[in-house]
Amino acid sequence: MRFTGLTFVASVSFLVACGGGEPKPAANGPAAAQPTTATSTASYKAPTGKIWEVKMSGAGDSFKFEPASLTIKAGDGIKFIAVTGFPHNVGMLADSVPADVRAQMSANMPTQESEMTGPMLTEAGASYMISFTDIKPGKYTVHCTPHLMYNMKAEIIVQ
Ligand SMILES: [Cu+2]
């Protein structure tokens, strides 16, 4: 009886933790199966510099970030504010973020709906802040998922 029960539990753990991959010691459990070890090492770093504002608006088939290009300094923050034409969101274009920046960028984008994508802003005045503290200088692109087909994008140049 007892032996049968343990065997059953061990089999289930194996299926859940490994999903067909190579066998691993059951002692480490599902926590050890997380593939995102690089991402989990960074923690949120609040802005220490200027807070910029970018408006998100739209009507008809024209949706935009204003300004659509912004030059900031590492340590600044950008507050994206829905004005009209919502719902909007702010997603960091993954291709614009070098591999060695992703962990910190992701950590600096709280409340994500998917990787480096903020929550939906559904009313006027709703906002989403991204901190650029400890973000390497470079050119980053954000887009709005609901209005991708209208090319709703902005370029953030971090100096
Ligand atoms: Cu939008």
GROMACS .gro file of C-alpha atoms and ligand atoms in nm:
model
  160
    1MET     CA    1   0.000   0.000   0.000
    2ARG     CA    2   0.246   0.260   0.117
    3PHE     CA    3   0.499   0.170  -0.150
    4THR     CA    4   0.236   0.204  -0.425
    5GLY     CA    5   0.134   0.550  -0.302
    6LEU     CA    6   0.490   0.683  -0.303
    7THR     CA    7   0.550   0.547  -0.649
    8PHE     CA    8   0.243   0.731  -0.775
    9VAL     CA    9   0.354   1.064  -0.624
   10ALA     CA   10   0.704   1.026  -0.763
   11SER     CA   11   0.568   0.958  -1.111
   12VAL     CA   12   0.348   1.268  -1.105
   13SER     CA   13   0.635   1.488  -0.984
   14PHE     CA   14   0.850   1.358  -1.262
   15LEU     CA   15   0.589   1.442  -1.526
   16VAL     CA   16   0.520   1.791  -1.388
   17ALA     CA   17   0.880   1.892  -1.331
   18CYS     CA   18   1.035   1.756  -1.645
   19GLY     CA   19   0.762   1.744  -1.908
   20GLY     CA   20   0.951   1.490  -2.115
   21GLY     CA   21   1.297   1.634  -2.065
   22GLU     CA   22   1.589   1.467  -1.896
   23PRO     CA   23   1.523   1.322  -1.550
   24LYS     CA   24   1.615   1.543  -1.256
   25PRO     CA   25   1.620   1.474  -0.882
   26ALA     CA   26   1.267   1.516  -0.750
   27ALA     CA   27   1.404   1.686  -0.438
   28ASN     CA   28   1.449   2.018  -0.620
   29GLY     CA   29   1.087   2.021  -0.735
   30PRO     CA   30   0.919   2.264  -0.976
   31ALA     CA   31   1.111   2.568  -0.843
   32ALA     CA   32   1.432   2.432  -0.991
   33ALA     CA   33   1.263   2.390  -1.330
   34GLN     CA   34   1.227   2.767  -1.390
   35PRO     CA   35   1.419   2.843  -1.710
   36THR     CA   36   1.456   3.216  -1.642
   37THR     CA   37   1.750   3.220  -1.406
   38ALA     CA   38   1.904   3.529  -1.571
   39THR     CA   39   1.585   3.734  -1.533
   40SER     CA   40   1.531   3.645  -1.171
   41THR     CA   41   1.862   3.793  -1.055
   42ALA     CA   42   1.773   4.159  -1.127
   43SER     CA   43   1.555   4.363  -0.898
   44TYR     CA   44   1.357   4.684  -0.956
   45LYS     CA   45   1.565   5.002  -0.944
   46ALA     CA   46   1.359   5.319  -0.903
   47PRO     CA   47   1.435   5.627  -1.117
   48THR     CA   48   1.693   5.858  -0.965
   49GLY     CA   49   1.677   6.130  -1.233
   50LYS     CA   50   1.416   6.314  -1.431
   51ILE     CA   51   1.066   6.175  -1.485
   52TRP     CA   52   0.954   6.228  -1.843
   53GLU     CA   53   0.598   6.209  -1.966
   54VAL     CA   54   0.488   6.046  -2.290
   55LYS     CA   55   0.125   6.074  -2.394
   56MET     CA   56  -0.060   5.792  -2.563
   57SER     CA   57  -0.345   5.901  -2.784
   58GLY     CA   58  -0.542   5.804  -3.085
   59ALA     CA   59  -0.856   5.833  -3.290
   60GLY     CA   60  -0.976   5.672  -3.611
   61ASP     CA   61  -0.676   5.492  -3.753
   62SER     CA   62  -0.409   5.718  -3.608
   63PHE     CA   63  -0.255   5.612  -3.278
   64LYS     CA   64   0.064   5.753  -3.135
   65PHE     CA   65   0.310   5.813  -2.856
   66GLU     CA   66   0.392   6.181  -2.809
   67PRO     CA   67   0.676   6.242  -2.836
   68ALA     CA   68   0.751   5.945  -3.062
   69SER     CA   69   1.122   5.993  -3.000
   70LEU     CA   70   1.273   6.083  -2.667
   71THR     CA   71   1.630   6.116  -2.548
   72ILE     CA   72   1.686   6.052  -2.178
   73LYS     CA   73   1.966   5.964  -1.942
   74ALA     CA   74   2.018   5.633  -1.765
   75GLY     CA   75   1.849   5.676  -1.427
   76ASP     CA   76   1.553   5.869  -1.566
   77GLY     CA   77   1.201   5.735  -1.570
   78ILE     CA   78   0.926   5.761  -1.829
   79LYS     CA   79   0.564   5.786  -1.731
   80PHE     CA   80   0.340   5.678  -2.018
   81ILE     CA   81  -0.004   5.833  -1.987
   82ALA     CA   82  -0.320   5.726  -2.169
   83VAL     CA   83  -0.500   6.034  -2.302
   84THR     CA   84  -0.739   5.920  -2.575
   85GLY     CA   85  -0.795   5.615  -2.792
   86PHE     CA   86  -0.735   5.363  -2.513
   87PRO     CA   87  -0.686   5.083  -2.434
   88HIS     CA   88  -0.312   5.127  -2.471
   89ASN     CA   89  -0.020   4.945  -2.319
   90VAL     CA   90   0.356   4.982  -2.325
   91GLY     CA   91   0.563   4.691  -2.445
   92MET     CA   92   0.937   4.696  -2.487
   93LEU     CA   93   1.023   4.557  -2.830
   94ALA     CA   94   1.229   4.252  -2.738
   95ASP     CA   95   1.458   4.291  -3.039
   96SER     CA   96   1.557   4.639  -2.923
   97VAL     CA   97   1.682   4.514  -2.586
   98PRO     CA   98   2.028   4.350  -2.588
   99ALA     CA   99   2.046   4.017  -2.408
  100ASP     CA  100   2.258   4.159  -2.124
  101VAL     CA  101   2.003   4.437  -2.055
  102ARG     CA  102   1.688   4.224  -2.051
  103ALA     CA  103   1.698   4.116  -1.688
  104GLN     CA  104   1.723   4.473  -1.557
  105MET     CA  105   1.477   4.613  -1.811
  106SER     CA  106   1.227   4.348  -1.715
  107ALA     CA  107   1.280   4.417  -1.344
  108ASN     CA  108   1.227   4.789  -1.408
  109MET     CA  109   0.888   4.723  -1.567
  110PRO     CA  110   0.655   4.629  -1.281
  111THR     CA  111   0.320   4.454  -1.325
  112GLN     CA  112   0.385   4.283  -1.657
  113GLU     CA  113   0.115   4.105  -1.855
  114SER     CA  114   0.376   3.928  -2.061
  115GLU     CA  115   0.751   3.965  -2.096
  116MET     CA  116   0.842   4.337  -2.087
  117THR     CA  117   0.480   4.436  -2.153
  118GLY     CA  118   0.289   4.649  -1.905
  119PRO     CA  119  -0.079   4.628  -1.813
  120MET     CA  120  -0.359   4.763  -2.032
  121LEU     CA  121  -0.442   5.127  -1.965
  122THR     CA  122  -0.815   5.162  -2.011
  123GLU     CA  123  -0.901   5.517  -1.907
  124ALA     CA  124  -0.782   5.874  -1.945
  125GLY     CA  125  -0.505   5.951  -1.699
  126ALA     CA  126  -0.406   5.589  -1.641
  127SER     CA  127  -0.029   5.559  -1.656
  128TYR     CA  128   0.262   5.319  -1.655
  129MET     CA  129   0.616   5.400  -1.544
  130ILE     CA  130   0.935   5.244  -1.672
  131SER     CA  131   1.256   5.309  -1.482
  132PHE     CA  132   1.578   5.336  -1.680
  133THR     CA  133   1.805   5.309  -1.379
  134ASP     CA  134   2.097   5.076  -1.451
  135ILE     CA  135   1.990   5.048  -1.815
  136LYS     CA  136   2.277   5.054  -2.061
  137PRO     CA  137   2.288   5.344  -2.310
  138GLY     CA  138   2.129   5.254  -2.639
  139LYS     CA  139   1.821   5.286  -2.853
  140TYR     CA  140   1.511   5.108  -2.729
  141THR     CA  141   1.170   5.079  -2.892
  142VAL     CA  142   0.836   5.059  -2.718
  143HIS     CA  143   0.510   4.974  -2.884
  144CYS     CA  144   0.144   4.951  -2.796
  145THR     CA  145   0.012   4.600  -2.852
  146PRO     CA  146  -0.353   4.691  -2.931
  147HIS     CA  147  -0.235   4.942  -3.192
  148LEU     CA  148   0.058   4.759  -3.345
  149MET     CA  149  -0.123   4.751  -3.679
  150TYR     CA  150  -0.125   5.133  -3.667
  151ASN     CA  151   0.248   5.135  -3.601
  152MET     CA  152   0.207   5.290  -3.256
  153LYS     CA  153   0.572   5.296  -3.151
  154ALA     CA  154   0.819   5.522  -2.979
  155GLU     CA  155   1.195   5.531  -2.973
  156ILE     CA  156   1.374   5.583  -2.642
  157ILE     CA  157   1.737   5.684  -2.666
  158VAL     CA  158   1.919   5.627  -2.339
  159GLN     CA  159   2.243   5.821  -2.305
  160CU      CU  160  -0.234   5.217  -2.821
   0.00000   0.00000   0.00000
